[in-house]
Tab-separated table of C-alpha atoms in Angstrom:
chain	number	residue	atom	x	y	z
A	1031	MET	CA	2.518	35.235	-75.952
A	1032	ASN	CA	4.849	38.187	-75.796
A	1033	PRO	CA	6.468	38.339	-72.349
A	1034	PRO	CA	8.562	41.289	-71.201
A	1035	PHE	CA	12.074	40.495	-72.383
A	1036	SER	CA	13.554	41.431	-68.996
A	1037	GLU	CA	11.731	38.423	-67.454
A	1038	GLU	CA	11.055	36.288	-70.516
A	1039	GLN	CA	12.617	33.074	-69.244
A	1040	GLU	CA	10.514	33.057	-66.084
A	1041	HIS	CA	7.308	33.901	-67.966
A	1042	ILE	CA	7.879	31.197	-70.561
A	1043	ARG	CA	8.604	28.468	-68.012
A	1044	TYR	CA	5.548	29.504	-66.003
A	1045	ALA	CA	3.273	29.498	-69.065
A	1046	TYR	CA	4.592	26.086	-70.107
A	1047	LYS	CA	3.104	24.580	-66.920
A	1048	PHE	CA	-0.376	25.408	-68.216
A	1049	ILE	CA	-0.107	23.700	-71.602
A	1050	LYS	CA	-2.513	20.794	-71.690
A	1051	GLU	CA	-1.866	17.443	-73.373
A	1052	ASN	CA	-1.397	17.946	-77.128
A	1053	GLY	CA	-1.186	21.680	-76.501
A	1054	ILE	CA	1.148	24.283	-77.918
A	1055	LEU	CA	2.771	27.463	-76.654
A	1056	ILE	CA	4.215	29.993	-79.084
A	1057	THR	CA	6.058	32.980	-77.716
A	1058	VAL	CA	8.022	35.905	-79.065
A	1059	ALA	CA	11.437	36.063	-77.422
A	1060	SER	CA	14.579	38.118	-77.666
A	1061	ASN	CA	17.060	36.865	-80.214
A	1062	MET	CA	19.621	36.212	-77.450
A	1063	ILE	CA	17.420	34.130	-75.128
A	1064	LEU	CA	19.218	30.847	-75.886
A	1065	SER	CA	22.759	32.186	-76.129
A	1066	ARG	CA	23.388	34.213	-72.994
A	1067	GLU	CA	26.175	33.018	-70.684
A	1068	SER	CA	24.608	33.541	-67.251
A	1069	LYS	CA	23.843	30.558	-65.020
A	1070	LYS	CA	20.113	31.282	-65.274
A	1071	SER	CA	20.304	31.386	-69.062
A	1072	LYS	CA	22.254	28.147	-69.266
A	1073	GLU	CA	19.613	26.494	-67.068
A	1074	PHE	CA	16.887	27.832	-69.372
A	1075	LEU	CA	18.686	26.437	-72.439
A	1076	LYS	CA	19.005	23.040	-70.741
A	1077	TRP	CA	15.286	23.061	-69.917
A	1078	PHE	CA	14.430	24.236	-73.463
A	1079	LYS	CA	16.242	21.208	-74.874
A	1080	GLU	CA	14.658	18.829	-72.339
A	1081	VAL	CA	11.139	19.866	-73.361
A	1082	ASN	CA	12.074	19.738	-77.069
A	1083	GLY	CA	11.439	23.412	-77.723
A	1084	SER	CA	11.922	24.756	-81.246
A	1085	GLU	CA	13.198	28.160	-82.296
A	1086	TYR	CA	12.461	30.188	-85.399
A	1087	ILE	CA	14.474	33.343	-86.020
A	1088	LEU	CA	12.303	36.178	-87.263
A	1089	PRO	CA	13.513	38.572	-89.982
A	1090	PRO	CA	15.126	41.829	-88.848
A	1091	ASN	CA	12.615	44.615	-88.166
A	1092	SER	CA	9.694	42.181	-87.862
A	1093	PHE	CA	8.060	44.577	-85.404
A	1094	LYS	CA	9.206	47.867	-86.937
A	1095	GLU	CA	5.601	48.972	-87.511
A	1096	SER	CA	5.074	48.641	-83.757
A	1097	GLY	CA	7.987	50.977	-83.119
A	1098	THR	CA	10.766	48.531	-82.231
A	1099	GLY	CA	13.760	47.207	-84.106
A	1100	VAL	CA	14.615	44.549	-81.536
A	1101	ARG	CA	15.793	41.234	-83.064
A	1102	THR	CA	13.412	38.443	-82.124
A	1103	LYS	CA	12.596	34.799	-82.573
A	1104	LEU	CA	9.652	32.544	-81.927
A	1105	LEU	CA	9.947	29.742	-79.415
A	1106	VAL	CA	7.491	26.897	-79.897
A	1107	PHE	CA	6.625	24.218	-77.368
A	1108	TYR	CA	4.421	21.167	-77.930
A	1109	LYS	CA	3.259	19.025	-75.058
A	1110	GLU	CA	2.176	15.513	-75.981
């Protein structure tokens, strides 16, 4: 999925609820999603660790052809 970055944390947590057993969620996220200092962001990071999320930093300009130079990463969630 590719949620709007302005509400990415909420979208990701909501989508996670719908992953079935042995399911996977892969989402594009802003590069800063796990390093912001706000209370909401710290709570998201805590939750991310609790559900054993994984992050994969994408190369710069991964979406240049789509007209954006925003730095991004993939977040991956497995639900056993």
